[in-house]
Amino acid sequence: DTEVTQTPKHLVMGMTNKKSLKCEQHMGHRAMYWYKQKAKKPPELMFVYSYEKLSINESVPSRFSPECPNSSLLNLHLHALQPEDSALYLCASSWDRGTPEAFFGQGTRLTVV
Amino acid sequence: ELKVEQNPLFLSMQEGKNYTIYCNYSTTSDRLYWYRQDPGKSLESLFVLLSNGAVKQEGRLMASLDTKARLSTLHITAAVHDLSATYFCAVVGGSQGNLIFGKGTKLSVKP
């Protein structure tokens, strides 16, 4: 299994809603990442987890809350988002931070209305 | 601060012709990634280049890495419509292992 699975694929939420994005991998990778990609822009790092501990928070607003319940699972909890948060959210994993292979999930297309 | 620059940002190609995309990065790195992204889709890994002088080829695409010049090239041979997509290069940014991406090159192949 060489896949990173993200759910849901699409999400539309209001600004007062609470929702969660889910990411799962069963490759034994110990580093997992959340990236945000706006239209026609490159992906930008949001969070890095290494061995289930938050390693980097790139000054992301608190309305985004990551969680890593175990080494295979990564969540991104969303609350009180703004329309400008609409984007493609990508999860990725690798054996460890900085190791050659970085596998990306299919992404969640988020629209905030 | 690590910077990754790609050029060109847009490339309109004619079928059957050859083209090259360039990727420069600002600090030392011994690995470089090329990804393809179709509209609305995620990133598809094309190549991982791990050492100076590395060259990898897959179909009509060939990527190379010159770590001394901090330059990678993605060469397209005899372009076909199926290659239309946005191509990103990326470099590992420091000890945390996250990728720093170039702005992407949008390729469009016209008959």
Coordinates of N, CA, C and O in Angstrom, one line a residue, chain A residues 9-11 18 21 24 38-39 43 47-48 52 56-57 59-60 62 64 70 75-77 93 99 105 107 110 112:
Chain A
K9 N -13.2 14.2 -0.2 CA -12.6 14.8 -1.4 C -13.0 16.3 -1.6 O -12.3 17.1 -2.1
H10 N -14.2 16.5 -1.3 CA -14.8 17.9 -1.4 C -15.5 18.2 -0.1 O -16.2 17.3 0.5
L11 N -15.5 19.5 0.3 CA -16.2 19.9 1.5 C -16.6 21.4 1.3 O -15.8 22.2 1.0
K18 N -18.1 23.6 12.2 CA -16.9 22.9 12.6 C -16.8 21.6 11.8 O -17.8 20.8 11.7
L21 N -10.8 17.4 8.4 CA -10.3 16.7 7.3 C -9.4 15.5 7.9 O -8.8 15.7 8.9
E24 N -4.8 9.5 6.0 CA -4.4 8.2 6.5 C -3.3 7.6 5.6 O -3.4 7.6 4.4
K38 N -3.6 27.4 -2.7 CA -4.6 28.3 -3.4 C -4.5 28.1 -4.9 O -3.5 27.6 -5.4
A39 N -5.6 28.5 -5.6 CA -5.6 28.4 -7.0 C -4.4 29.0 -7.7 O -4.1 30.2 -7.4
P43 N 1.9 24.7 -3.4 CA 1.5 24.3 -2.1 C 2.4 25.0 -1.0 O 3.6 25.2 -1.2
F47 N 1.6 22.4 8.6 CA 2.0 21.7 9.8 C 2.8 20.5 9.4 O 2.7 19.9 8.3
V48 N 3.8 20.2 10.3 CA 4.5 19.0 10.1 C 4.4 18.2 11.5 O 4.7 18.8 12.5
E52 N 4.5 11.6 15.6 CA 3.3 12.0 16.2 C 3.4 13.3 17.1 O 2.4 13.6 17.8
I56 N 6.4 21.6 13.2 CA 6.4 22.9 12.7 C 4.9 23.4 12.6 O 4.0 22.7 12.2
N57 N 4.7 24.6 13.0 CA 3.4 25.3 12.8 C 3.8 26.6 12.1 O 4.4 27.5 12.7
S59 N 3.0 29.4 11.6 CA 2.2 30.6 11.9 C 0.8 30.5 11.3 O 0.3 31.5 10.7
V60 N 0.2 29.3 11.4 CA -1.2 29.1 10.8 C -2.2 29.6 11.8 O -2.0 29.4 13.1
S62 N -5.3 30.0 14.4 CA -5.8 29.0 15.3 C -7.1 28.4 14.9 O -7.5 27.4 15.5
F64 N -7.4 26.7 12.4 CA -6.9 25.4 11.9 C -6.2 24.7 13.1 O -5.3 25.2 13.6
N70 N -2.4 8.9 15.9 CA -1.4 7.8 15.9 C -0.6 8.0 14.7 O -0.8 8.9 13.9
N75 N -5.3 14.5 11.3 CA -6.6 15.2 11.2 C -6.3 16.7 11.1 O -5.3 17.2 11.6
L76 N -7.2 17.4 10.5 CA -7.1 18.9 10.5 C -8.5 19.4 10.8 O -9.5 19.2 10.1
H77 N -8.7 19.9 12.1 CA -9.9 20.4 12.5 C -10.1 21.8 12.1 O -9.2 22.7 12.3
S93 N 3.1 12.4 3.3 CA 3.9 11.6 4.3 C 5.2 11.2 3.8 O 5.4 11.1 2.6
T99 N 13.3 12.8 4.3 CA 13.8 11.7 3.5 C 13.2 11.8 2.1 O 12.2 12.4 1.9
G105 N -1.5 12.8 -0.8 CA -2.8 12.4 -0.9 C -3.5 13.1 -2.1 O -2.9 14.0 -2.7
G107 N -6.0 15.1 -1.9 CA -6.4 16.4 -1.5 C -7.9 16.5 -1.2 O -8.7 15.7 -1.6
L110 N -11.7 22.4 -0.4 CA -12.6 23.1 0.6 C -13.1 24.4 0.1 O -12.3 25.2 -0.4
V112 N -15.4 27.6 1.6 CA -16.0 28.2 2.7 C -17.0 29.2 2.2 O -16.6 30.2 1.5

